[in-house]
Amino acid sequence: MDKFIINGNRKLSGEVRISGAKNAALPIMTASLLARGKTVLHNVPHLNDIKMMAHLLRVIGARIDFDGSTMTIDTTHCSYFEAPYELVSKMRASIYVLGPLLARFGQARVSFPGGCAIGTRPVDLHLKAMEQLGAKINLSHGYIIAQTDRLTGNRINFAKSSVGATANALMAAVLAEGDTLLENCAREPEISSLAVLLQQMGAQIKGIGTRILNIRGVKELHPVEATIIPDRIEAGTFLVAAAITNSTIKITNCCSEHLESPLEKLRNIGFNFILDNDAITINPGNIILPQNLQTTPYPGFPTDLQAQFMSLLTLAGGESRIEDTIFPDRFMHVAELNRLDADITVQGNTALIRGVKFLSGAPVMATDLRASAALVLAGLAAQGTTEISRIYHIDRGYERIEEKLVNLGAEIKRIQG
Ligand code: UD1
């Protein structure tokens, strides 16, 4: 297993280009199943999760060509409607094939996703939505088996804001017979970008970017060419890299509108920015001010930046609190940050972070994707050497992170295991 070795306490400088968003690309890749023919996607990041989704689509029968950052998905010969355990157990987003397969082929067999490092992550909302659209669902031998003659529009009120359930229901409803009203939808930018793509494919959707989506089902959709939106979580991670090393860096190919809450928090913590069209320059601050954060659905503060902001707040001049209302157990990084001499305690879904003067390098272990990013950030600021093992987690969601950091002047190297 690969490791990162970081020699910390160095300033960063320069520019970094943000890659396409993994969490936008994954549902859009499965949306290609809704039409017969070739979908062409640009700005697709080279990440393990993307490779795994491509593998899953190939299992289903799609032909995939990934050249540079352009992916072509040809769904002409899809004939196997299953997401097997080996893939779903490695990538929960495999559940995104459920809606498209049901809508276009009337059947899907998807391995039931288990728990993961950030807690129990049920799929009840996905399944309920499919049932409300008329699918028959059975759970058997660890698989979700779903069938329908044709889905029928309905009114669905999600009990909780869920990115995945909204995406699945939306992809199913666009080919259902009649009208569907989706209420209490997630309105993350990745959902809006999926809805816009579906519209381009010929779907009739109103209310994009709001909590209520109105969908009029159509008989068929056509494949299109589209560009994946920039990754707001990668952008937020690089902003924290600059903040935690008190450096000036410019991040390009990003969308500041998608980062309003993290930017506001960074301002409160003591940093300021220059915003250009698709670039953000962050300047050094005087001291790191303590800050309380609560993760909530978009446009609130994203749970996917919680761990990275916690690394930054370990160095604040005072006490901060971080509450994760989305994944209440998402604190696996706390014990590892404490190994670097941070002072964090967790009670329920809230971490209390007492700022320390400096972090000290130590061997630590990455436990999940965003926790790994938090450890890299802490390692960049820590005095001495930090060795991070199990970094395969970070390869799931950050494209060439060490290369991008080296270009900014960080001393980080990958040791292949
Ligand atoms: C997506 C993102 C993930 C991010 C999360 C929250 C992808 C591939 N992943 O995950 O990076 O951290 O949104 O922004 O885009 N829930 C249920 N029942 C369900 C579904 C969800 O109770 O059927 C709960 C979850 O446990 C969680 C909350 O709803 O507490 C939100 O989860 P959800 O938005 O569905 O997250 P994902 O789509 O899995």
CSV table of C-alpha atoms and ligand atoms in Angstrom, one decimal:
chain,number,residue,atom,x,y,z
A,1,MET,CA,0.0,0.0,0.0
A,2,ASP,CA,1.3,3.5,-1.0
A,3,LYS,CA,2.3,6.0,1.7
A,4,PHE,CA,2.9,9.8,1.7
A,5,ILE,CA,5.9,11.3,3.4
A,6,ILE,CA,5.5,15.0,4.1
A,7,ASN,CA,8.2,17.4,5.4
A,8,GLY,CA,6.0,20.1,6.8
A,9,ASN,CA,6.1,23.7,8.0
A,10,ARG,CA,6.8,25.1,4.5
A,11,LYS,CA,5.0,27.9,2.7
A,12,LEU,CA,3.1,27.2,-0.6
A,13,SER,CA,2.9,29.5,-3.6
A,14,GLY,CA,1.7,29.5,-7.2
A,15,GLU,CA,-1.4,28.3,-9.0
A,16,VAL,CA,-3.3,25.0,-8.9
A,17,ARG,CA,-6.0,23.9,-11.4
A,18,ILE,CA,-9.0,22.2,-9.9
A,19,SER,CA,-10.2,19.0,-11.6
A,20,GLY,CA,-13.7,18.0,-12.5
A,21,ALA,CA,-16.0,17.0,-9.7
A,22,LYS,CA,-16.0,13.3,-8.9
A,23,ASN,CA,-19.4,13.6,-7.3
A,24,ALA,CA,-20.8,15.3,-10.4
A,25,ALA,CA,-19.2,12.8,-12.8
A,26,LEU,CA,-20.4,9.6,-11.1
A,27,PRO,CA,-24.2,10.2,-11.4
A,28,ILE,CA,-23.7,11.7,-14.9
A,29,MET,CA,-21.8,8.6,-16.0
A,30,THR,CA,-24.8,6.4,-15.0
A,31,ALA,CA,-27.2,8.9,-16.6
A,32,SER,CA,-25.6,7.9,-19.9
A,33,LEU,CA,-27.5,4.5,-19.4
A,34,LEU,CA,-30.8,6.4,-20.0
A,35,ALA,CA,-30.1,6.8,-23.7
A,36,ARG,CA,-28.9,4.5,-26.4
A,37,GLY,CA,-25.6,5.7,-28.1
A,38,LYS,CA,-22.5,7.7,-27.3
A,39,THR,CA,-22.3,10.2,-24.4
A,40,VAL,CA,-19.2,12.3,-24.4
A,41,LEU,CA,-18.0,13.9,-21.1
A,42,HIS,CA,-15.2,16.4,-20.8
A,43,ASN,CA,-13.3,17.4,-17.6
A,44,VAL,CA,-13.6,13.9,-16.1
A,45,PRO,CA,-11.0,13.4,-13.3
A,46,HIS,CA,-8.7,10.4,-13.3
A,47,LEU,CA,-9.7,8.9,-10.0
A,48,ASN,CA,-10.2,5.4,-8.6
A,49,ASP,CA,-13.9,6.0,-8.1
A,50,ILE,CA,-14.3,7.1,-11.7
A,51,LYS,CA,-12.4,4.0,-12.9
A,52,MET,CA,-14.6,1.8,-10.8
A,53,MET,CA,-17.7,3.4,-12.2
A,54,ALA,CA,-16.4,2.9,-15.7
A,55,HIS,CA,-15.7,-0.7,-14.8
A,56,LEU,CA,-19.3,-1.1,-13.6
A,57,LEU,CA,-20.7,0.4,-16.8
A,58,ARG,CA,-18.5,-2.0,-18.8
A,59,VAL,CA,-20.0,-4.9,-16.7
A,60,ILE,CA,-23.4,-3.7,-17.8
A,61,GLY,CA,-22.3,-3.7,-21.4
A,62,ALA,CA,-21.2,-0.1,-22.2
A,63,ARG,CA,-18.1,0.6,-24.2
A,64,ILE,CA,-15.9,3.2,-22.6
A,65,ASP,CA,-13.0,5.2,-24.0
A,66,PHE,CA,-11.2,7.5,-21.6
A,67,ASP,CA,-8.8,9.7,-23.4
A,68,GLY,CA,-7.2,12.6,-21.5
A,69,SER,CA,-10.0,14.0,-19.5
A,70,THR,CA,-12.7,13.1,-22.1
A,71,MET,CA,-14.7,10.0,-21.5
A,72,THR,CA,-17.0,8.5,-24.2
A,73,ILE,CA,-19.6,6.0,-23.0
A,74,ASP,CA,-21.4,4.0,-25.7
A,75,THR,CA,-24.5,2.3,-24.2
A,76,THR,CA,-25.7,0.7,-27.5
A,77,HIS,CA,-25.0,-2.9,-26.3
A,78,CYS,CA,-26.0,-2.8,-22.6
A,79,SER,CA,-27.6,-6.1,-21.7
A,80,TYR,CA,-26.6,-7.1,-18.1
A,81,PHE,CA,-28.4,-5.1,-15.4
A,82,GLU,CA,-26.4,-5.9,-12.3
A,83,ALA,CA,-24.0,-4.0,-10.0
A,84,PRO,CA,-22.1,-6.9,-8.3
A,85,TYR,CA,-21.0,-7.0,-4.7
A,86,GLU,CA,-17.3,-6.7,-5.6
A,87,LEU,CA,-17.9,-3.2,-7.0
A,88,VAL,CA,-20.6,-1.9,-4.7
A,89,SER,CA,-18.5,-2.9,-1.6
A,90,LYS,CA,-15.7,-0.7,-2.9
A,91,MET,CA,-17.8,2.2,-4.1
A,92,ARG,CA,-21.2,3.0,-2.7
A,93,ALA,CA,-22.0,5.3,-5.6
A,94,SER,CA,-22.6,2.1,-7.6
A,95,ILE,CA,-26.2,2.5,-6.3
A,96,TYR,CA,-26.6,5.3,-9.0
A,97,VAL,CA,-27.2,2.6,-11.6
A,98,LEU,CA,-30.5,1.6,-9.9
A,99,GLY,CA,-32.6,4.5,-11.2
A,100,PRO,CA,-31.3,4.5,-14.8
A,101,LEU,CA,-31.4,0.7,-15.2
A,102,LEU,CA,-35.0,0.6,-13.9
A,103,ALA,CA,-36.1,3.5,-16.0
A,104,ARG,CA,-34.6,2.3,-19.3
A,105,PHE,CA,-34.6,-1.5,-19.0
A,106,GLY,CA,-37.2,-2.2,-16.3
A,107,GLN,CA,-34.9,-4.2,-14.2
A,108,ALA,CA,-31.9,-3.9,-11.9
A,109,ARG,CA,-30.0,-6.1,-9.5
A,110,VAL,CA,-27.7,-4.1,-7.2
A,111,SER,CA,-25.7,-5.4,-4.3
A,112,PHE,CA,-26.9,-3.9,-1.0
A,113,PRO,CA,-24.3,-1.4,0.1
A,114,GLY,CA,-22.9,-2.1,3.6
A,115,GLY,CA,-21.6,0.4,6.1
A,116,CYS,CA,-18.5,2.4,5.5
A,117,ALA,CA,-15.8,4.3,7.5
A,118,ILE,CA,-18.0,7.4,8.0
A,119,GLY,CA,-20.8,5.5,9.6
A,120,THR,CA,-23.9,3.5,8.6
A,121,ARG,CA,-25.2,4.8,5.3
A,122,PRO,CA,-28.7,3.5,4.6
A,123,VAL,CA,-30.3,3.5,1.1
A,124,ASP,CA,-33.9,3.4,2.3
A,125,LEU,CA,-34.8,6.7,0.7
A,126,HIS,CA,-33.5,5.4,-2.7
A,127,LEU,CA,-35.6,2.3,-2.4
A,128,LYS,CA,-38.7,4.0,-1.2
A,129,ALA,CA,-38.5,6.5,-4.1
A,130,MET,CA,-38.2,3.6,-6.6
A,131,GLU,CA,-41.2,1.9,-5.1
A,132,GLN,CA,-43.2,5.1,-5.2
A,133,LEU,CA,-42.4,5.3,-8.9
A,134,GLY,CA,-44.0,1.8,-9.2
A,135,ALA,CA,-41.0,-0.5,-9.1
A,136,LYS,CA,-41.3,-3.8,-7.2
A,137,ILE,CA,-38.3,-4.2,-4.9
A,138,ASN,CA,-37.1,-7.4,-3.2
A,139,LEU,CA,-34.1,-7.8,-1.0
A,140,SER,CA,-32.6,-11.2,-1.4
A,141,HIS,CA,-29.2,-12.7,-0.7
A,142,GLY,CA,-27.6,-9.3,-0.2
A,143,TYR,CA,-29.0,-7.9,-3.4
A,144,ILE,CA,-31.7,-5.3,-4.2
A,145,ILE,CA,-33.8,-6.8,-7.0
A,146,ALA,CA,-36.0,-4.2,-8.7
A,147,GLN,CA,-38.4,-4.6,-11.6
A,148,THR,CA,-41.1,-2.7,-13.4
A,149,ASP,CA,-43.0,-2.8,-16.7
A,150,ARG,CA,-42.7,1.0,-16.8
A,151,LEU,CA,-42.2,3.5,-14.0
A,152,THR,CA,-45.1,5.8,-13.3
A,153,GLY,CA,-44.8,9.4,-12.1
A,154,ASN,CA,-45.7,10.2,-8.4
A,155,ARG,CA,-45.3,12.7,-5.6
A,156,ILE,CA,-42.3,11.9,-3.5
A,157,ASN,CA,-41.4,13.8,-0.4
A,158,PHE,CA,-37.9,12.8,0.9
A,159,ALA,CA,-37.9,12.5,4.7
A,160,LYS,CA,-34.3,13.8,4.6
A,161,SER,CA,-32.2,15.8,2.1
A,162,SER,CA,-30.2,13.1,0.3
A,163,VAL,CA,-27.9,13.7,-2.6
A,164,GLY,CA,-27.9,10.1,-3.8
A,165,ALA,CA,-31.7,9.5,-3.4
A,166,THR,CA,-32.5,12.7,-5.2
A,167,ALA,CA,-30.1,11.8,-8.1
A,168,ASN,CA,-31.5,8.2,-8.4
A,169,ALA,CA,-35.2,9.4,-8.2
A,170,LEU,CA,-34.6,12.1,-10.8
A,171,MET,CA,-32.9,9.7,-13.2
A,172,ALA,CA,-35.8,7.3,-12.8
A,173,ALA,CA,-38.5,9.9,-13.1
A,174,VAL,CA,-37.3,11.4,-16.4
A,175,LEU,CA,-38.4,8.3,-18.3
A,176,ALA,CA,-41.5,7.5,-16.1
A,177,GLU,CA,-45.0,7.8,-17.5
A,178,GLY,CA,-46.6,11.1,-16.4
A,179,ASP,CA,-45.6,13.7,-13.9
A,180,THR,CA,-43.3,13.4,-10.8
A,181,LEU,CA,-43.0,15.9,-8.0
A,182,LEU,CA,-39.9,15.5,-5.9
A,183,GLU,CA,-40.0,17.4,-2.7
A,184,ASN,CA,-37.3,18.2,-0.1
A,185,CYS,CA,-34.7,17.4,-2.8
A,186,ALA,CA,-31.0,17.9,-2.2
A,187,ARG,CA,-29.8,21.0,-4.1
A,188,GLU,CA,-26.1,20.4,-4.2
A,189,PRO,CA,-24.4,21.8,-7.4
A,190,GLU,CA,-23.8,18.1,-8.4
A,191,ILE,CA,-27.6,17.5,-8.5
A,192,SER,CA,-28.2,20.7,-10.5
A,193,SER,CA,-25.5,19.7,-13.0
A,194,LEU,CA,-27.1,16.3,-13.3
A,195,ALA,CA,-30.5,17.9,-13.9
A,196,VAL,CA,-29.1,20.2,-16.6
A,197,LEU,CA,-27.5,17.2,-18.3
A,198,LEU,CA,-30.8,15.4,-18.3
A,199,GLN,CA,-32.5,18.4,-19.8
A,200,GLN,CA,-29.9,18.5,-22.6
A,201,MET,CA,-30.8,14.8,-23.2
A,202,GLY,CA,-34.4,15.8,-23.7
A,203,ALA,CA,-35.8,15.4,-20.1
A,204,GLN,CA,-38.5,17.9,-18.9
A,205,ILE,CA,-37.4,19.2,-15.5
A,206,LYS,CA,-38.5,22.4,-13.7
A,207,GLY,CA,-37.2,23.8,-10.4
A,208,ILE,CA,-33.5,23.0,-10.9
A,209,GLY,CA,-31.5,24.4,-8.0
A,210,THR,CA,-34.5,24.4,-5.6
A,211,ARG,CA,-35.9,21.8,-3.1
A,212,ILE,CA,-38.8,21.0,-5.5
A,213,LEU,CA,-38.2,19.3,-8.8
A,214,ASN,CA,-41.1,18.9,-11.3
A,215,ILE,CA,-40.5,16.2,-13.9
A,216,ARG,CA,-42.7,15.3,-16.9
A,217,GLY,CA,-41.7,11.9,-18.1
A,218,VAL,CA,-40.7,11.4,-21.7
A,219,LYS,CA,-40.5,8.2,-23.8
A,220,GLU,CA,-36.8,8.4,-24.6
A,221,LEU,CA,-33.7,10.5,-24.2
A,222,HIS,CA,-30.8,11.1,-26.6
A,223,PRO,CA,-27.1,11.0,-25.7
A,224,VAL,CA,-25.2,14.4,-25.4
A,225,GLU,CA,-21.8,15.9,-25.0
A,226,ALA,CA,-21.2,17.7,-21.6
A,227,THR,CA,-18.5,19.1,-19.3
A,228,ILE,CA,-18.2,18.1,-15.7
A,229,ILE,CA,-18.3,21.0,-13.2
A,230,PRO,CA,-15.2,21.9,-11.1
A,231,ASP,CA,-14.8,20.0,-7.8
A,232,ARG,CA,-15.8,22.3,-5.0
A,233,ILE,CA,-14.4,19.9,-2.4
A,234,GLU,CA,-11.0,19.8,-4.0
A,235,ALA,CA,-11.1,23.6,-4.3
A,236,GLY,CA,-12.0,23.9,-0.6
A,237,THR,CA,-9.1,21.5,0.3
A,238,PHE,CA,-6.5,23.6,-1.6
A,239,LEU,CA,-7.9,26.8,0.1
A,240,VAL,CA,-7.3,25.2,3.4
A,241,ALA,CA,-3.8,24.1,2.3
A,242,ALA,CA,-3.0,27.7,1.7
A,243,ALA,CA,-4.6,28.8,5.0
A,244,ILE,CA,-2.9,26.2,7.2
A,245,THR,CA,0.5,27.1,5.7
A,246,ASN,CA,-0.4,30.8,5.7
A,247,SER,CA,0.4,31.1,2.0
A,248,THR,CA,-0.9,32.9,-1.0
A,249,ILE,CA,-2.1,30.5,-3.7
A,250,LYS,CA,-4.4,30.9,-6.7
A,251,ILE,CA,-6.8,28.1,-7.5
A,252,THR,CA,-8.1,28.1,-11.1
A,253,ASN,CA,-10.9,26.4,-13.0
A,254,CYS,CA,-13.2,26.6,-9.9
A,255,CYS,CA,-16.6,28.0,-9.2
A,256,SER,CA,-16.7,30.4,-6.2
A,257,GLU,CA,-20.5,30.4,-6.2
A,258,HIS,CA,-20.4,26.7,-5.1
A,259,LEU,CA,-18.1,27.6,-2.2
A,260,GLU,CA,-20.0,30.4,-0.5
A,261,SER,CA,-20.2,28.8,2.9
A,262,PRO,CA,-16.6,27.5,3.1
A,263,LEU,CA,-15.4,31.0,1.9
A,264,GLU,CA,-17.4,32.7,4.5
A,265,LYS,CA,-16.0,30.4,7.2
A,266,LEU,CA,-12.4,31.0,6.0
A,267,ARG,CA,-13.1,34.8,6.1
A,268,ASN,CA,-14.3,34.4,9.7
A,269,ILE,CA,-11.1,32.4,10.5
A,270,GLY,CA,-9.1,35.4,9.2
A,271,PHE,CA,-8.4,34.9,5.5
A,272,ASN,CA,-9.3,37.1,2.6
A,273,PHE,CA,-9.7,36.4,-1.1
A,274,ILE,CA,-9.6,37.8,-4.6
A,275,LEU,CA,-12.4,36.3,-6.7
A,276,ASP,CA,-11.9,36.3,-10.5
A,277,ASN,CA,-14.2,34.6,-13.1
A,278,ASP,CA,-13.2,31.1,-12.4
A,279,ALA,CA,-10.3,31.6,-10.0
A,280,ILE,CA,-9.8,32.4,-6.3
A,281,THR,CA,-6.6,33.8,-4.8
A,282,ILE,CA,-6.3,33.3,-1.0
A,283,ASN,CA,-4.0,35.6,1.0
A,284,PRO,CA,-2.3,34.9,4.3
A,285,GLY,CA,-4.0,35.9,7.5
A,286,ASN,CA,-2.6,37.3,10.8
A,287,ILE,CA,-3.7,34.6,13.2
A,288,ILE,CA,-6.1,31.6,12.8
A,289,LEU,CA,-9.3,32.6,14.7
A,290,PRO,CA,-11.4,29.9,16.3
A,291,GLN,CA,-14.7,29.2,14.6
A,292,ASN,CA,-17.8,27.0,15.2
A,293,LEU,CA,-19.0,25.0,12.2
A,294,GLN,CA,-22.1,22.9,11.6
A,295,THR,CA,-22.3,20.7,8.5
A,296,THR,CA,-25.7,20.9,6.8
A,297,PRO,CA,-27.0,20.2,3.3
A,298,TYR,CA,-26.1,22.7,0.5
A,299,PRO,CA,-25.9,25.7,0.6
A,300,GLY,CA,-24.8,25.0,4.2
A,301,PHE,CA,-21.2,24.0,5.1
A,302,PRO,CA,-20.3,20.6,3.4
A,303,THR,CA,-19.6,17.5,5.4
A,304,ASP,CA,-17.0,16.7,2.8
A,305,LEU,CA,-14.9,19.7,4.1
A,306,GLN,CA,-15.4,19.0,7.8
A,307,ALA,CA,-12.2,17.1,8.4
A,308,GLN,CA,-10.0,19.5,6.4
A,309,PHE,CA,-11.4,22.5,8.4
A,310,MET,CA,-10.8,20.6,11.6
A,311,SER,CA,-7.1,20.4,10.6
A,312,LEU,CA,-7.0,24.1,10.2
A,313,LEU,CA,-8.7,24.8,13.5
A,314,THR,CA,-6.3,22.7,15.4
A,315,LEU,CA,-3.9,25.7,15.1
A,316,ALA,CA,-6.5,28.4,16.0
A,317,GLY,CA,-5.9,30.7,18.9
A,318,GLY,CA,-8.8,29.3,21.0
A,319,GLU,CA,-11.6,26.7,21.1
A,320,SER,CA,-13.7,25.7,18.1
A,321,ARG,CA,-16.6,23.3,17.8
A,322,ILE,CA,-17.5,21.3,14.7
A,323,GLU,CA,-20.9,19.5,14.6
A,324,ASP,CA,-21.6,17.1,11.7
A,325,THR,CA,-25.3,16.8,11.3
A,326,ILE,CA,-25.1,14.8,8.1
A,327,PHE,CA,-22.7,12.0,9.2
A,328,PRO,CA,-22.6,12.1,13.0
A,329,ASP,CA,-19.9,9.5,13.3
A,330,ARG,CA,-17.5,11.1,10.7
A,331,PHE,CA,-14.7,11.7,13.2
A,332,MET,CA,-12.2,8.9,12.4
A,333,HIS,CA,-9.6,11.6,11.6
A,334,VAL,CA,-9.7,13.0,15.2
A,335,ALA,CA,-7.5,10.2,16.8
A,336,GLU,CA,-5.0,10.6,13.9
A,337,LEU,CA,-4.9,14.4,14.2
A,338,ASN,CA,-4.3,14.0,18.0
A,339,ARG,CA,-1.3,11.8,17.1
A,340,LEU,CA,0.1,15.0,15.5
A,341,ASP,CA,-0.3,16.8,18.9
A,342,ALA,CA,-3.7,18.3,18.1
A,343,ASP,CA,-6.1,18.6,21.1
A,344,ILE,CA,-9.5,17.4,20.0
A,345,THR,CA,-12.3,15.6,21.9
A,346,VAL,CA,-15.5,14.2,20.5
A,347,GLN,CA,-18.9,14.1,22.2
A,348,GLY,CA,-21.7,12.7,20.1
A,349,ASN,CA,-21.8,14.4,16.7
A,350,THR,CA,-19.6,17.3,17.9
A,351,ALA,CA,-15.8,17.8,18.1
A,352,LEU,CA,-14.3,20.3,20.5
A,353,ILE,CA,-11.0,21.5,19.1
A,354,ARG,CA,-8.6,23.4,21.5
A,355,GLY,CA,-6.1,25.2,19.4
A,356,VAL,CA,-2.4,24.3,19.8
A,357,LYS,CA,0.7,26.4,18.9
A,358,PHE,CA,2.0,23.8,16.5
A,359,LEU,CA,1.5,20.3,15.2
A,360,SER,CA,4.3,17.7,15.2
A,361,GLY,CA,4.9,15.2,12.4
A,362,ALA,CA,4.2,11.5,13.2
A,363,PRO,CA,3.1,8.3,11.5
A,364,VAL,CA,-0.6,8.4,10.9
A,365,MET,CA,-3.2,6.3,9.0
A,366,ALA,CA,-5.8,7.5,6.5
A,367,THR,CA,-9.2,6.1,7.3
A,368,ASP,CA,-11.4,7.5,4.6
A,369,LEU,CA,-11.3,9.9,1.6
A,370,ARG,CA,-11.7,13.3,3.3
A,371,ALA,CA,-9.9,12.2,6.5
A,372,SER,CA,-6.9,11.5,4.3
A,373,ALA,CA,-7.0,15.0,2.9
A,374,ALA,CA,-7.2,16.4,6.5
A,375,LEU,CA,-4.1,14.4,7.4
A,376,VAL,CA,-2.2,15.7,4.3
A,377,LEU,CA,-3.2,19.3,5.3
A,378,ALA,CA,-2.1,18.8,8.9
A,379,GLY,CA,1.2,17.2,7.6
A,380,LEU,CA,1.9,20.3,5.5
A,381,ALA,CA,1.7,22.5,8.5
A,382,ALA,CA,3.3,20.2,11.1
A,383,GLN,CA,6.9,20.5,12.2
A,384,GLY,CA,9.0,17.6,11.1
A,385,THR,CA,8.0,14.5,9.0
A,386,THR,CA,4.5,13.0,8.8
A,387,GLU,CA,4.1,9.6,7.2
A,388,ILE,CA,0.5,8.8,6.1
A,389,SER,CA,-0.3,5.2,5.3
A,390,ARG,CA,-3.3,3.8,3.4
A,391,ILE,CA,-3.5,6.7,1.0
A,392,TYR,CA,-5.5,4.6,-1.4
A,393,HIS,CA,-8.4,6.4,0.1
A,394,ILE,CA,-7.2,9.7,-1.2
A,395,ASP,CA,-6.7,8.4,-4.7
A,396,ARG,CA,-10.5,7.8,-4.8
A,397,GLY,CA,-11.2,11.5,-4.8
A,398,TYR,CA,-8.2,13.7,-5.4
A,399,GLU,CA,-6.5,13.7,-8.8
A,400,ARG,CA,-2.7,13.7,-8.6
A,401,ILE,CA,-2.8,15.5,-5.2
A,402,GLU,CA,0.9,15.1,-4.4
A,403,GLU,CA,1.9,16.4,-7.9
A,404,LYS,CA,-0.3,19.5,-7.4
A,405,LEU,CA,1.1,20.1,-4.0
A,406,VAL,CA,4.7,19.7,-5.1
A,407,ASN,CA,4.0,22.3,-7.9
A,408,LEU,CA,2.9,24.6,-5.1
A,409,GLY,CA,6.2,24.0,-3.3
A,410,ALA,CA,5.2,21.3,-0.8
A,411,GLU,CA,7.6,18.6,0.2
A,412,ILE,CA,5.5,15.5,-0.3
A,413,LYS,CA,6.4,12.2,-1.9
A,414,ARG,CA,4.6,9.0,-2.5
A,415,ILE,CA,6.4,5.8,-1.5
A,416,GLN,CA,5.0,2.9,-3.4
A,417,GLY,CA,4.2,-0.1,-1.2
B,1,UD1,C1,-23.1,12.2,-1.2
B,1,UD1,C2,-21.6,12.4,-1.5
B,1,UD1,C3,-20.8,12.4,-0.3
B,1,UD1,C4,-21.3,13.5,0.7
B,1,UD1,C5,-22.8,13.3,0.9
B,1,UD1,C6,-23.4,14.4,1.8
B,1,UD1,C7,-21.5,11.3,-3.7
B,1,UD1,C8,-21.0,10.1,-4.5
B,1,UD1,N1,-21.3,11.2,-2.4
B,1,UD1,O1,-23.2,10.9,-0.5
B,1,UD1,O2,-19.4,12.7,-0.7
B,1,UD1,O3,-20.6,13.4,1.9
B,1,UD1,O4,-23.5,13.3,-0.3
B,1,UD1,O5,-23.2,15.7,1.1
B,1,UD1,O6,-22.0,12.3,-4.2
B,1,UD1,N2,-29.6,8.9,4.1
B,1,UD1,C9,-30.6,8.0,4.6
B,1,UD1,N3,-31.2,7.2,3.7
B,1,UD1,C10,-30.8,7.1,2.4
B,1,UD1,C11,-29.8,8.0,1.9
B,1,UD1,C12,-29.2,8.8,2.8
B,1,UD1,O7,-30.9,8.1,5.8
B,1,UD1,O8,-31.4,6.3,1.7
B,1,UD1,C13,-28.9,9.8,5.1
B,1,UD1,C14,-27.4,9.6,5.2
B,1,UD1,O9,-27.1,8.6,6.1
B,1,UD1,C15,-26.9,10.9,5.6
B,1,UD1,C16,-27.9,11.9,4.9
B,1,UD1,O10,-29.0,11.1,4.5
B,1,UD1,O11,-27.1,11.1,7.0
B,1,UD1,C17,-27.3,12.5,3.6
B,1,UD1,O12,-26.7,11.5,2.8
B,1,UD1,P1,-26.7,11.6,1.2
B,1,UD1,O13,-26.9,13.0,0.8
B,1,UD1,O14,-27.6,10.6,0.7
B,1,UD1,O15,-25.2,11.1,0.9
B,1,UD1,P2,-24.7,10.3,-0.3
B,1,UD1,O16,-25.5,10.6,-1.5
B,1,UD1,O17,-24.4,8.9,0.1
